[in-house]
Amino acid sequence: MKTPNGSAALVTAAALAASLAVAAAPGTAAAGCRPDARDLLMTYQPVDHTVTDAQYFRARLTLANRDRGCALAGGWAMYFTSVRQPAAVLAGAAGEAARSRLAAQGLTVARADTAQSGDFYVLKPTASFVRVRPGERRAADFDIELWATHKSDAPAGWAIAYGRGPARWVPAKTLLDPADPKQTKAFSGDVRPVQTAAVRHAENTARRLDLTLRQRIVPQPLSATASGGTVALGGASPITAPASLRKEAGYLRSALSDVARGRGAPITLRTDAGLDADRDGRPDAEGYTLNATAAGVEIVGADAAGVLYGVQTLRQLVPASAYKAAAGGRAPATVAVPRAAVADAPLFGYRGLHIDVGRHFESPETIKKFLDLMAFSKLNRLHLGLTNDEGWRLEIPGLPELTGFGGRRVLEPDERTGLHHGMGSVNDLGGGDGVLGKARDRTAANLGRTPAFQGYEQLMVNFVGKGTGHYSVRDFTGILRYAAERHIEVVPELNFPAHARAAVRSMEHRHARTGDGTYRLLDPKDTSRHVSVQGYNDNLVNPCVPGTYAFLRKVVGEVGKMYAAAGVPLNRLNLGGDEPPGPPQGWWSGSPACAANPDTAGKSGEELADLFFTRWNDIALTAAKSTSGWEDVTAPDRDLRLKNFAPLPWQNVWGWGREDWAYRFANEGTPVILAHATNLYMDLAYNKDPDEPGYYWAAYVDEKSTFTYQPFDVYANATEDRWGNPVTPSPSWRRLTEEGRKNILGIEAQLWAENGKTPEIREYQAFPKLLGAAERAWNRRTPSPAEMPAAWEVFSNTLGQVTYPLLSYYRPVGLRGEGVNYRVPLPGAKIAGGTLTASVRNPGMAIEYSTDGVRWHAYGGPARVGEHALVRTRSADGRTSRIAPVGVPAWRDGTAYRRGSVVTHQGELFTATRGTEGREPDLAPDEWRPLQ
């Protein structure tokens, strides 16, 4: 067997081409020789969605053997994960056809783990497999369920094991050609066009506006009037504040010191419990006024939180040029902010962001950065998803297995030391996770190109992603204190009874190790069968065994202690409760423990679930003042109602039948936190561009989706479904009543983590979407549908002219580093008569164009380019969007190309580095250079 050595490096595109050029003749490979895993390359590409209509599609797996001397024969197993099930594991005719198709190619695919649970698969050769010779590429048809029109849908985390040897990383790549309808049209009912430069050009209708002071602030305040002139402030400006505002004063001093260290005008902070910011005769909680004059700045808050929000507005008044200078080490002594009067107060008391760290973990530093950005945007609730099927992320003293086993992922089919490989990741690029030879850094994982994180990157299928990780008690209490300093409550989510696989498997591991069944969460004799949306068959805790409630009491007690140690009240605990697997009649139907327990015997699955949630809620309330959970816990048409509980309605996908659940809850008197997927799920892809990371099961969500959201009339957003078909609101959907309106506690934006594999991707998904959500959560003046186009035009200008430049050099208070990886919008463009016309979504941002991808020019108006061009947007900090082709032709075999020619090939852009003919661009790096 050929093994990697210390000098083995990732094979670049040039080395790939060289190895493929050495096509060894049959029989030249040494007997028993096996290719080094890094000398293989697995490429995945959807090629035909028309083979069935929304049942399964045809994909192509192409394995390149870049080894110079060894053939890939039998005796191997190739592991991977896939959000879409390979059709060969399905029952019925579709599964039989897919298995037969693979068998004809000498291959089989099956679930890889002993439990047969989740998204973990293995591809193996059969006896009829024809070896892949050195330098050869072998393509195989591979049917997969449903559809896949984004690269994020791709199988990920490829690793090969020979015989009983260890698994080693196989470099992988994902292709998807946006110009091929068979690859981008999911099924016959998908009428949504793929994003192109021409589509964007038609959408980019915002004119450049002269913004008022009020319009330059996000979210917009109730009033803001500039009086002319400026006032100088610095980190050494005298700050007068009572002892009760010591933390707010310290925050302000730190924020100012980050941009200017000199002495400026004095600043006064104080509170006035009767502050009436909107002048309606009633005090406004969290409201503030800010007055900047020649004599200095005064911020008055209705409470300490209001003072902090006034500070955040002051931070936005600091010119972006000052932040840029400070980031470059040239901070001025003072900064000039406009003399102005601002008055403001929020629409909702609950203004939330949910961050899922169960699917992929994020460091305390990343969470703290998000917390500071939340405060900057005047959000005040961090819903932290600490548990899920794929990971348990919080240390619980006395139950070390939860993080020692359930907080780590390993490539182990029998899950001896941790949860199996999932969602394409184990321990990021680190070791100790059962995968050897992984890329040494992100650039190597990205197949030799430094990632820009302005869209999909190939590293997302090459083991980048924190499948392993957890917060220690110290980490978590530190997060709680950091949040409290910013007047943000952390709402921990402990998700039960479903999505609980990490907890279930951890407690089984504990029982097997110690023999102690005190905290077992399942009935080992339960024969019930159910499978979750994510493919898990063992993620449901049992409500009939005492271990379930002993476990919940233990965990809640320890979480309560952490809040007490941090000096922070636990005001709300989220129970989870979403997506119980399978039909209710199957829940625990085969559990002898349920049949034997007098409290549960004879109860239906729904009755058992109601019993569980009642007990779970009571346990949570022993530590928390109130609870929340997903809408699945208490459906509007069921009798279950829980004490001090607020549901988060989320499945309002048009046509799914839950469009009006939020308003039905509110109208009956149940407090509600709006979390509608169609407008507030920020992890969903921005639009239908294969290079936009994220799923699209509910809708495409961009900052226009969040900004135009109508919390009190969500049906106004029901214009088209996720496939681009027009939607007409149903007369049967319940409208929100005036009394019901009082029960809307607020809104919460969601940042799920299936594709959030790096902090940069998380920021790309969240910004600018989170700013639109913040606008709707805070701004009391929600534009009507008729007013919204004009409001959107202003918001687009605010982002381009003011907010993006601020975020480019933003420095979180108390943390190192600066800048936010917001999405730089791709420009729109068209060519007519050889003249390029281009536009940008956010006026104020720069556009550049090129004809060869090498020399770029600033776009100042229509430009002569010929038949094709490339365009991109440049941000204030010099980062650029992805390159958008305009009229660029696809590469054609046998066509002669001159140096500087630009082509598309399989959805990728290339420029010719010299005259060339006949060689595919991705296989001829000496002739073609890829463009990002």
Short mmCIF file of C-alpha atoms in Angstrom, two decimals, residues 354-357 359-360 383 385 387-388 493 495 499 578-579 630 650 675 677 680-684 697 748-757 762 765:
data_model
loop_
_atom_site.label_atom_id
_atom_site.label_comp_id
_atom_site.label_asym_id
_atom_site.label_seq_id
_atom_site.Cartn_x
_atom_site.Cartn_y
_atom_site.Cartn_z
CA HIS A 354 -31.03 32.58 17.17
CA ILE A 355 -27.60 31.03 16.59
CA ASP A 356 -27.41 27.26 16.22
CA VAL A 357 -24.12 25.88 17.53
CA ARG A 359 -24.80 21.51 13.94
CA HIS A 360 -21.50 23.41 13.82
CA HIS A 383 -31.40 32.44 21.54
CA GLY A 385 -29.19 26.57 20.29
CA THR A 387 -28.10 21.02 21.66
CA ASN A 388 -29.16 19.11 18.57
CA GLU A 493 -32.21 26.08 24.06
CA ASN A 495 -33.99 20.71 22.49
CA HIS A 499 -33.41 16.49 17.85
CA ASP A 578 -39.48 20.92 16.89
CA GLU A 579 -39.69 18.25 14.21
CA TRP A 630 -40.97 25.95 18.57
CA TRP A 650 -41.73 29.17 12.01
CA ALA A 675 -39.80 33.41 13.66
CA ALA A 677 -38.97 30.99 7.88
CA LEU A 680 -36.45 35.55 8.96
CA TYR A 681 -34.32 32.43 8.29
CA MET A 682 -31.00 34.07 7.46
CA ASP A 683 -29.21 30.79 6.77
CA LEU A 684 -31.37 30.25 3.69
CA TRP A 697 -36.64 24.71 1.56
CA GLU A 748 -36.43 36.55 16.09
CA ALA A 749 -34.09 36.07 13.13
CA GLN A 750 -32.67 32.58 12.71
CA LEU A 751 -29.12 31.52 11.87
CA TRP A 752 -29.07 27.75 11.60
CA ALA A 753 -25.71 26.05 11.18
CA GLU A 754 -25.92 23.24 8.63
CA ASN A 755 -23.88 25.36 6.21
CA GLY A 756 -22.37 27.74 8.75
CA LYS A 757 -18.99 26.05 8.73
CA ARG A 762 -21.96 32.94 9.42
CA GLN A 765 -25.29 34.78 5.90
#
